[in-house]
Amino acid sequence: MLNRIMEELCWINGSVCPLSQARISVEDRGFVFADGVYEVIRVYQGRGFAVKPHLQRLVRSCEGVEISCPYSNQFIEKVIGDLVMQSRLQEGIVYVQVTRGVAPRGHAFPKDVTPTVMVYTRSMLFTRLASQRVISVTDDRWDRCWIKSIALLPNVLAKQKAVRAGVDEAVFVDGDHVQEGATSNVAIVRGQTLITPPVGEKVLPGVTRQILLELAEEQGMDVLEQTFTVQEAYAADEAFLASTTREVAWISEWDGHQIGSGRCGKWTQRLSQAFEHYRDQSVSDFNDSSSSSRSA
Ligand code: PDD
């Protein structure tokens, strides 16, 4: 009955508005990288339930991802209490989310960013002691790196480690096996063989990677899509990263080990040239076809 006259409200960094009108920037890192943490708190008879332990866990989650929430738990508790009251919410939930904030896209932590703190109320009715039917699924959280998902928090944290170490990229290693970079695919060259981990559970099918594999074959390289160990990477003649933003970037040092001669190797140079050629060709093909379709 009371729920009927309630109004779901949203509090974002100090401003309150109806939930349906609440807006967050599209550059919020929660939206772009899933770079945030959250809590769901039950509301019974107009009161938040177990608010303190929820907020304590929120603090631990924030610490875990190094977001420094600008508000104390005492303050957020007051915000929750006020919002539930103003909403006239009787039965439902309070949702609390803290993201790293709004910044131009880049995996590493942005400087001078204010976290986005959001609290909203939702009216919901739950059945007590409900019956549930279940199925079993393989626990593959998150073994689907082939999906270019925005759930990039592990990549964000890895990239930040690289920044802290004063290097350019972090490469994920599973057991002893190299998978991919936080924001790139990785390959090594041994003799005239290019070796790169196969795409799948732990490796995104990079567009740049695929183009480079085709160009490598054209250049007369042998291409092996198989995993290699970090030790094999240290001992490689050449190693490089591939991504849309980098194209081909040669690796000079890996965990402090110099790779090859410490200069850009000949195969990486050839691949980079071949990539440039391929890229320029496809840009000019596109320009030609769009100018001919304009004049048609
Ligand atoms: N990242 N692997 C990961 C985890 C990536 O994030 C990327 C690209 C790649 C390379 O994919 P492609 O060649 O299709 O760009 C591999 C982009 C550049 C980014 O998130 O900024």
mmCIF file of C-alpha atoms and ligand atoms in Angstrom:
data_model
loop_
_atom_site.group_PDB
_atom_site.id
_atom_site.type_symbol
_atom_site.label_atom_id
_atom_site.label_comp_id
_atom_site.label_asym_id
_atom_site.label_seq_id
_atom_site.Cartn_x
_atom_site.Cartn_y
_atom_site.Cartn_z
ATOM 1 C CA MET A 1 0.000 0.000 0.000
ATOM 2 C CA LEU A 2 2.685 2.497 1.052
ATOM 3 C CA ASN A 3 4.851 1.282 -1.829
ATOM 4 C CA ARG A 4 2.254 2.728 -4.213
ATOM 5 C CA ILE A 5 2.913 6.303 -3.164
ATOM 6 C CA MET A 6 6.632 5.835 -2.944
ATOM 7 C CA GLU A 7 9.050 7.402 -5.409
ATOM 8 C CA GLU A 8 12.278 5.653 -6.301
ATOM 9 C CA LEU A 9 15.118 8.137 -5.860
ATOM 10 C CA CYS A 10 18.782 8.255 -6.823
ATOM 11 C CA TRP A 11 21.609 10.051 -5.041
ATOM 12 C CA ILE A 12 24.765 10.677 -7.065
ATOM 13 C CA ASN A 13 27.648 12.459 -5.362
ATOM 14 C CA GLY A 14 25.318 14.671 -3.359
ATOM 15 C CA SER A 15 22.486 15.324 -5.846
ATOM 16 C CA VAL A 16 19.119 13.611 -5.559
ATOM 17 C CA CYS A 17 16.650 13.063 -8.391
ATOM 18 C CA PRO A 18 13.952 10.556 -9.391
ATOM 19 C CA LEU A 19 15.645 7.255 -10.319
ATOM 20 C CA SER A 20 14.186 7.382 -13.844
ATOM 21 C CA GLN A 21 15.957 10.706 -14.447
ATOM 22 C CA ALA A 22 19.345 9.776 -12.963
ATOM 23 C CA ARG A 23 22.217 10.141 -15.473
ATOM 24 C CA ILE A 24 25.866 9.045 -15.482
ATOM 25 C CA SER A 25 28.465 10.101 -18.041
ATOM 26 C CA VAL A 26 29.159 7.573 -20.811
ATOM 27 C CA GLU A 27 32.823 7.977 -19.866
ATOM 28 C CA ASP A 28 32.182 6.767 -16.340
ATOM 29 C CA ARG A 29 34.662 3.946 -15.768
ATOM 30 C CA GLY A 30 31.895 1.826 -14.310
ATOM 31 C CA PHE A 31 30.188 1.916 -17.703
ATOM 32 C CA VAL A 32 33.336 1.538 -19.823
ATOM 33 C CA PHE A 33 35.488 -0.836 -17.728
ATOM 34 C CA ALA A 34 33.198 -2.222 -15.001
ATOM 35 C CA ASP A 35 35.736 -0.404 -12.841
ATOM 36 C CA GLY A 36 33.666 -0.271 -9.693
ATOM 37 C CA VAL A 37 32.172 -2.115 -6.747
ATOM 38 C CA TYR A 38 28.680 -2.337 -5.279
ATOM 39 C CA GLU A 39 26.321 -3.491 -2.547
ATOM 40 C CA VAL A 40 22.646 -4.464 -2.496
ATOM 41 C CA ILE A 41 20.924 -3.835 0.819
ATOM 42 C CA ARG A 42 17.428 -5.066 1.708
ATOM 43 C CA VAL A 43 14.825 -2.668 3.019
ATOM 44 C CA TYR A 44 12.172 -4.073 5.360
ATOM 45 C CA GLN A 45 9.367 -1.914 6.708
ATOM 46 C CA GLY A 46 11.122 1.269 5.670
ATOM 47 C CA ARG A 47 14.481 0.369 7.257
ATOM 48 C CA GLY A 48 17.749 -0.722 5.689
ATOM 49 C CA PHE A 49 18.804 -4.171 6.927
ATOM 50 C CA ALA A 50 22.392 -5.012 7.967
ATOM 51 C CA VAL A 51 23.579 -1.704 6.536
ATOM 52 C CA LYS A 52 26.826 -1.629 8.541
ATOM 53 C CA PRO A 53 28.228 -5.003 7.370
ATOM 54 C CA HIS A 54 27.273 -4.123 3.796
ATOM 55 C CA LEU A 55 29.141 -0.833 4.013
ATOM 56 C CA GLN A 56 32.107 -2.518 5.695
ATOM 57 C CA ARG A 57 32.293 -4.927 2.765
ATOM 58 C CA LEU A 58 31.992 -1.973 0.381
ATOM 59 C CA VAL A 59 35.057 -0.417 2.023
ATOM 60 C CA ARG A 60 36.995 -3.680 1.613
ATOM 61 C CA SER A 61 35.911 -3.894 -2.026
ATOM 62 C CA CYS A 62 37.004 -0.279 -2.594
ATOM 63 C CA GLU A 63 40.353 -1.034 -0.968
ATOM 64 C CA GLY A 64 40.694 -4.162 -3.103
ATOM 65 C CA VAL A 65 40.524 -2.113 -6.297
ATOM 66 C CA GLU A 66 42.167 1.006 -4.834
ATOM 67 C CA ILE A 67 39.217 3.326 -5.167
ATOM 68 C CA SER A 68 39.237 5.896 -2.406
ATOM 69 C CA CYS A 69 35.605 6.571 -1.694
ATOM 70 C CA PRO A 70 35.200 10.261 -0.863
ATOM 71 C CA TYR A 71 32.508 9.579 1.758
ATOM 72 C CA SER A 72 32.723 7.855 5.124
ATOM 73 C CA ASN A 73 30.479 4.892 5.911
ATOM 74 C CA GLN A 74 28.724 6.996 8.527
ATOM 75 C CA PHE A 75 27.886 9.520 5.818
ATOM 76 C CA ILE A 76 26.686 6.863 3.341
ATOM 77 C CA GLU A 77 24.570 5.295 6.084
ATOM 78 C CA LYS A 78 22.893 8.668 6.578
ATOM 79 C CA VAL A 79 22.373 9.047 2.824
ATOM 80 C CA ILE A 80 20.740 5.600 2.731
ATOM 81 C CA GLY A 81 18.491 6.398 5.701
ATOM 82 C CA ASP A 82 17.422 9.757 4.231
ATOM 83 C CA LEU A 83 16.849 8.315 0.749
ATOM 84 C CA VAL A 84 14.696 5.452 2.059
ATOM 85 C CA MET A 85 12.666 7.973 4.048
ATOM 86 C CA GLN A 86 12.291 10.494 1.199
ATOM 87 C CA SER A 87 11.334 7.679 -1.165
ATOM 88 C CA ARG A 88 8.806 6.390 1.347
ATOM 89 C CA LEU A 89 10.143 2.952 0.477
ATOM 90 C CA GLN A 90 8.749 0.170 2.628
ATOM 91 C CA GLU A 91 9.887 -3.071 0.970
ATOM 92 C CA GLY A 92 12.706 -3.279 -1.523
ATOM 93 C CA ILE A 93 16.393 -2.638 -1.884
ATOM 94 C CA VAL A 94 18.978 0.080 -1.729
ATOM 95 C CA TYR A 95 21.656 -0.230 -4.397
ATOM 96 C CA VAL A 96 25.046 1.355 -3.688
ATOM 97 C CA GLN A 97 27.749 1.591 -6.352
ATOM 98 C CA VAL A 98 31.154 3.248 -6.311
ATOM 99 C CA THR A 99 33.131 3.586 -9.548
ATOM 100 C CA ARG A 100 36.552 5.089 -10.160
ATOM 101 C CA GLY A 101 34.795 8.044 -11.800
ATOM 102 C CA VAL A 102 34.627 9.833 -15.127
ATOM 103 C CA ALA A 103 37.785 10.161 -17.247
ATOM 104 C CA PRO A 104 38.945 9.854 -20.875
ATOM 105 C CA ARG A 105 39.280 6.131 -21.727
ATOM 106 C CA GLY A 106 42.567 4.507 -20.713
ATOM 107 C CA HIS A 107 43.032 1.328 -18.693
ATOM 108 C CA ALA A 108 45.439 2.672 -16.041
ATOM 109 C CA PHE A 109 44.007 4.676 -13.142
ATOM 110 C CA PRO A 110 43.328 8.267 -14.205
ATOM 111 C CA LYS A 111 44.848 11.055 -12.143
ATOM 112 C CA ASP A 112 42.696 13.511 -10.186
ATOM 113 C CA VAL A 113 39.430 11.712 -10.706
ATOM 114 C CA THR A 114 36.494 11.838 -8.304
ATOM 115 C CA PRO A 115 34.835 8.462 -7.759
ATOM 116 C CA THR A 116 31.163 8.284 -8.694
ATOM 117 C CA VAL A 117 29.128 7.240 -5.669
ATOM 118 C CA MET A 118 25.546 6.304 -6.376
ATOM 119 C CA VAL A 119 22.796 5.187 -4.028
ATOM 120 C CA TYR A 120 19.282 4.431 -5.190
ATOM 121 C CA THR A 121 16.099 2.945 -3.833
ATOM 122 C CA ARG A 122 13.998 0.333 -5.626
ATOM 123 C CA SER A 123 10.661 -0.983 -4.554
ATOM 124 C CA MET A 124 10.613 -4.785 -4.739
ATOM 125 C CA LEU A 125 8.562 -7.514 -3.200
ATOM 126 C CA PHE A 126 10.231 -10.844 -2.452
ATOM 127 C CA THR A 127 8.576 -14.129 -1.582
ATOM 128 C CA ARG A 128 9.587 -15.615 1.746
ATOM 129 C CA LEU A 129 11.028 -19.119 1.718
ATOM 130 C CA ALA A 130 10.579 -19.360 -2.060
ATOM 131 C CA SER A 131 11.176 -22.684 -3.799
ATOM 132 C CA GLN A 132 14.088 -22.688 -6.271
ATOM 133 C CA ARG A 133 15.033 -25.144 -9.047
ATOM 134 C CA VAL A 134 18.691 -25.164 -10.049
ATOM 135 C CA ILE A 135 21.150 -26.381 -12.695
ATOM 136 C CA SER A 136 24.919 -26.977 -12.475
ATOM 137 C CA VAL A 137 27.295 -24.979 -14.674
ATOM 138 C CA THR A 138 31.068 -25.079 -15.019
ATOM 139 C CA ASP A 139 32.715 -22.380 -12.938
ATOM 140 C CA ASP A 140 34.337 -20.473 -15.781
ATOM 141 C CA ARG A 141 34.415 -17.051 -14.176
ATOM 142 C CA TRP A 142 36.149 -15.534 -16.191
ATOM 143 C CA ASP A 143 37.477 -17.953 -18.826
ATOM 144 C CA ARG A 144 35.836 -16.230 -21.733
ATOM 145 C CA CYS A 145 38.491 -13.718 -22.683
ATOM 146 C CA TRP A 146 37.538 -14.269 -26.337
ATOM 147 C CA ILE A 147 34.536 -12.045 -25.571
ATOM 148 C CA LYS A 148 35.570 -8.391 -25.813
ATOM 149 C CA SER A 149 33.704 -7.699 -22.630
ATOM 150 C CA ILE A 150 33.662 -4.380 -20.800
ATOM 151 C CA ALA A 151 34.261 -6.326 -17.558
ATOM 152 C CA LEU A 152 37.864 -5.115 -17.656
ATOM 153 C CA LEU A 153 38.633 -4.659 -13.983
ATOM 154 C CA PRO A 154 41.413 -7.336 -13.950
ATOM 155 C CA ASN A 155 42.932 -5.688 -17.035
ATOM 156 C CA VAL A 156 42.672 -2.258 -15.398
ATOM 157 C CA LEU A 157 44.456 -3.509 -12.260
ATOM 158 C CA ALA A 158 47.142 -5.280 -14.326
ATOM 159 C CA LYS A 159 47.764 -2.201 -16.454
ATOM 160 C CA GLN A 160 48.075 -0.098 -13.318
ATOM 161 C CA LYS A 161 50.729 -2.544 -12.027
ATOM 162 C CA ALA A 162 52.671 -1.959 -15.246
ATOM 163 C CA VAL A 163 52.383 1.814 -14.840
ATOM 164 C CA ARG A 164 53.607 1.528 -11.239
ATOM 165 C CA ALA A 165 56.529 -0.624 -12.381
ATOM 166 C CA GLY A 166 57.409 2.101 -14.899
ATOM 167 C CA VAL A 167 56.755 -0.140 -17.927
ATOM 168 C CA ASP A 168 54.244 -0.032 -20.771
ATOM 169 C CA GLU A 169 52.221 -3.209 -20.559
ATOM 170 C CA ALA A 170 51.423 -6.113 -18.251
ATOM 171 C CA VAL A 171 51.304 -9.600 -19.772
ATOM 172 C CA PHE A 172 49.035 -12.192 -18.189
ATOM 173 C CA VAL A 173 50.739 -15.472 -17.362
ATOM 174 C CA ASP A 174 48.680 -18.524 -16.350
ATOM 175 C CA GLY A 175 50.798 -21.096 -14.517
ATOM 176 C CA ASP A 176 53.915 -20.567 -16.549
ATOM 177 C CA HIS A 177 52.152 -19.871 -19.805
ATOM 178 C CA VAL A 178 51.930 -16.525 -21.503
ATOM 179 C CA GLN A 179 48.408 -15.549 -22.555
ATOM 180 C CA GLU A 180 48.025 -11.934 -23.674
ATOM 181 C CA GLY A 181 48.660 -8.379 -22.593
ATOM 182 C CA ALA A 182 46.248 -6.344 -20.467
ATOM 183 C CA THR A 183 45.368 -4.392 -23.622
ATOM 184 C CA SER A 184 47.112 -6.330 -26.406
ATOM 185 C CA ASN A 185 48.029 -9.682 -27.928
ATOM 186 C CA VAL A 186 51.560 -10.937 -27.596
ATOM 187 C CA ALA A 187 53.868 -12.958 -29.837
ATOM 188 C CA ILE A 188 57.476 -14.095 -29.924
ATOM 189 C CA VAL A 189 59.785 -14.869 -32.832
ATOM 190 C CA ARG A 190 62.242 -17.760 -32.716
ATOM 191 C CA GLY A 191 64.349 -18.097 -35.851
ATOM 192 C CA GLN A 192 61.781 -17.426 -38.529
ATOM 193 C CA THR A 193 58.874 -18.835 -36.572
ATOM 194 C CA LEU A 194 56.214 -16.587 -35.107
ATOM 195 C CA ILE A 195 54.619 -18.091 -32.003
ATOM 196 C CA THR A 196 51.496 -16.634 -30.428
ATOM 197 C CA PRO A 197 49.052 -18.159 -27.908
ATOM 198 C CA PRO A 198 45.851 -19.498 -29.478
ATOM 199 C CA VAL A 199 42.708 -17.432 -28.983
ATOM 200 C CA GLY A 200 40.149 -18.804 -26.584
ATOM 201 C CA GLU A 201 39.539 -18.901 -22.858
ATOM 202 C CA LYS A 202 42.394 -16.575 -21.986
ATOM 203 C CA VAL A 203 43.107 -14.800 -25.249
ATOM 204 C CA LEU A 204 41.037 -12.285 -27.207
ATOM 205 C CA PRO A 205 40.934 -12.843 -30.974
ATOM 206 C CA GLY A 206 42.683 -9.556 -31.728
ATOM 207 C CA VAL A 207 41.968 -8.043 -35.114
ATOM 208 C CA THR A 208 45.561 -6.784 -35.360
ATOM 209 C CA ARG A 209 46.855 -10.225 -34.327
ATOM 210 C CA GLN A 210 44.897 -11.930 -37.121
ATOM 211 C CA ILE A 211 46.090 -9.468 -39.773
ATOM 212 C CA LEU A 212 49.688 -9.936 -38.581
ATOM 213 C CA LEU A 213 49.444 -13.732 -38.735
ATOM 214 C CA GLU A 214 48.357 -13.522 -42.367
ATOM 215 C CA LEU A 215 51.091 -10.989 -43.169
ATOM 216 C CA ALA A 216 53.677 -13.176 -41.400
ATOM 217 C CA GLU A 217 52.837 -16.103 -43.685
ATOM 218 C CA GLU A 218 53.103 -13.832 -46.704
ATOM 219 C CA GLN A 219 56.531 -12.800 -45.445
ATOM 220 C CA GLY A 220 57.598 -16.450 -45.402
ATOM 221 C CA MET A 221 57.424 -16.951 -41.659
ATOM 222 C CA ASP A 222 56.189 -20.148 -40.063
ATOM 223 C CA VAL A 223 53.255 -19.380 -37.802
ATOM 224 C CA LEU A 224 52.510 -21.394 -34.677
ATOM 225 C CA GLU A 225 49.437 -20.665 -32.600
ATOM 226 C CA GLN A 226 50.537 -22.276 -29.378
ATOM 227 C CA THR A 227 51.323 -21.199 -25.857
ATOM 228 C CA PHE A 228 54.849 -20.583 -24.676
ATOM 229 C CA THR A 229 56.344 -20.123 -21.244
ATOM 230 C CA VAL A 230 57.721 -16.902 -19.792
ATOM 231 C CA GLN A 231 61.205 -18.484 -19.898
ATOM 232 C CA GLU A 232 60.749 -19.105 -23.615
ATOM 233 C CA ALA A 233 59.716 -15.475 -23.988
ATOM 234 C CA TYR A 234 62.872 -14.262 -22.194
ATOM 235 C CA ALA A 235 64.952 -16.416 -24.558
ATOM 236 C CA ALA A 236 63.117 -15.392 -27.756
ATOM 237 C CA ASP A 237 64.910 -13.640 -30.602
ATOM 238 C CA GLU A 238 62.131 -11.087 -30.826
ATOM 239 C CA ALA A 239 58.831 -10.371 -29.100
ATOM 240 C CA PHE A 240 56.083 -7.918 -29.842
ATOM 241 C CA LEU A 241 52.649 -6.684 -28.803
ATOM 242 C CA ALA A 242 49.783 -6.192 -31.241
ATOM 243 C CA SER A 243 46.693 -4.060 -30.839
ATOM 244 C CA THR A 244 44.544 -1.532 -32.654
ATOM 245 C CA THR A 245 46.165 1.389 -30.845
ATOM 246 C CA ARG A 246 49.783 0.099 -30.973
ATOM 247 C CA GLU A 247 49.692 -1.734 -34.323
ATOM 248 C CA VAL A 248 52.994 -3.637 -33.791
ATOM 249 C CA ALA A 249 55.142 -2.654 -30.805
ATOM 250 C CA TRP A 250 58.407 -4.496 -30.190
ATOM 251 C CA ILE A 251 59.284 -5.662 -26.689
ATOM 252 C CA SER A 252 62.748 -4.634 -25.588
ATOM 253 C CA GLU A 253 62.539 -5.905 -22.027
ATOM 254 C CA TRP A 254 60.392 -8.489 -20.249
ATOM 255 C CA ASP A 255 60.561 -8.762 -16.444
ATOM 256 C CA GLY A 256 63.925 -7.012 -16.655
ATOM 257 C CA HIS A 257 65.332 -9.477 -19.241
ATOM 258 C CA GLN A 258 66.547 -7.988 -22.495
ATOM 259 C CA ILE A 259 64.803 -9.599 -25.444
ATOM 260 C CA GLY A 260 67.092 -10.556 -28.332
ATOM 261 C CA SER A 261 69.601 -7.859 -29.180
ATOM 262 C CA GLY A 262 67.608 -5.241 -27.268
ATOM 263 C CA ARG A 263 66.734 -3.602 -30.604
ATOM 264 C CA CYS A 264 63.723 -4.040 -32.847
ATOM 265 C CA GLY A 265 64.310 -7.392 -34.580
ATOM 266 C CA LYS A 266 64.220 -7.868 -38.351
ATOM 267 C CA TRP A 267 60.992 -9.899 -38.450
ATOM 268 C CA THR A 268 59.167 -7.411 -36.244
ATOM 269 C CA GLN A 269 60.383 -4.611 -38.515
ATOM 270 C CA ARG A 270 59.203 -6.491 -41.597
ATOM 271 C CA LEU A 271 55.834 -7.192 -40.022
ATOM 272 C CA SER A 272 55.453 -3.563 -39.019
ATOM 273 C CA GLN A 273 56.237 -2.456 -42.587
ATOM 274 C CA ALA A 274 53.866 -5.036 -44.034
ATOM 275 C CA PHE A 275 51.174 -3.877 -41.622
ATOM 276 C CA GLU A 276 51.700 -0.237 -42.612
ATOM 277 C CA HIS A 277 51.446 -1.167 -46.251
ATOM 278 C CA TYR A 278 48.300 -3.234 -45.690
ATOM 279 C CA ARG A 279 46.765 -0.422 -43.593
ATOM 280 C CA ASP A 280 47.550 2.299 -46.177
ATOM 281 C CA GLN A 281 46.212 0.079 -48.930
ATOM 282 C CA SER A 282 42.917 -0.554 -47.167
ATOM 283 C CA VAL A 283 42.534 3.160 -46.313
ATOM 284 C CA SER A 284 43.106 4.170 -49.934
ATOM 285 C CA ASP A 285 40.804 1.388 -51.218
ATOM 286 C CA PHE A 286 38.128 2.722 -48.880
ATOM 287 C CA ASN A 287 38.672 6.320 -50.030
ATOM 288 C CA ASP A 288 38.513 5.253 -53.682
ATOM 289 C CA SER A 289 35.304 3.296 -53.222
ATOM 290 C CA SER A 290 33.616 6.035 -51.167
ATOM 291 C CA SER A 291 34.579 8.746 -53.698
ATOM 292 C CA SER A 292 33.304 6.607 -56.580
ATOM 293 C CA SER A 293 30.046 5.934 -54.737
ATOM 294 C CA ARG A 294 29.717 9.695 -54.086
ATOM 295 C CA SER A 295 30.232 10.529 -57.765
ATOM 296 C CA ALA A 296 27.865 7.732 -58.876
HETATM 297 N N1 PDD B 1 42.548 -3.502 -26.605
HETATM 298 N N2 PDD B 1 43.749 -8.334 -25.903
HETATM 299 C C1 PDD B 1 43.168 -7.444 -25.098
HETATM 300 C C2 PDD B 1 42.865 -7.837 -23.681
HETATM 301 C C3 PDD B 1 42.827 -6.153 -25.575
HETATM 302 O O1 PDD B 1 42.234 -5.281 -24.759
HETATM 303 C C4 PDD B 1 43.142 -5.840 -26.933
HETATM 304 C C5 PDD B 1 42.813 -4.498 -27.521
HETATM 305 C C6 PDD B 1 43.752 -6.799 -27.740
HETATM 306 C C7 PDD B 1 44.076 -6.553 -29.203
HETATM 307 O O2 PDD B 1 42.909 -6.561 -29.972
HETATM 308 P P1 PDD B 1 42.776 -5.662 -31.328
HETATM 309 O O3 PDD B 1 43.946 -5.951 -32.155
HETATM 310 O O4 PDD B 1 41.492 -6.139 -31.934
HETATM 311 O O5 PDD B 1 42.732 -4.204 -30.900
HETATM 312 C C8 PDD B 1 44.029 -8.047 -27.190
HETATM 313 C C9 PDD B 1 42.045 -2.207 -27.053
HETATM 314 C C10 PDD B 1 42.982 -1.509 -27.989
HETATM 315 C C11 PDD B 1 41.660 -1.386 -25.823
HETATM 316 O O6 PDD B 1 40.930 -1.943 -25.004
HETATM 317 O O7 PDD B 1 42.050 -0.221 -25.705
#
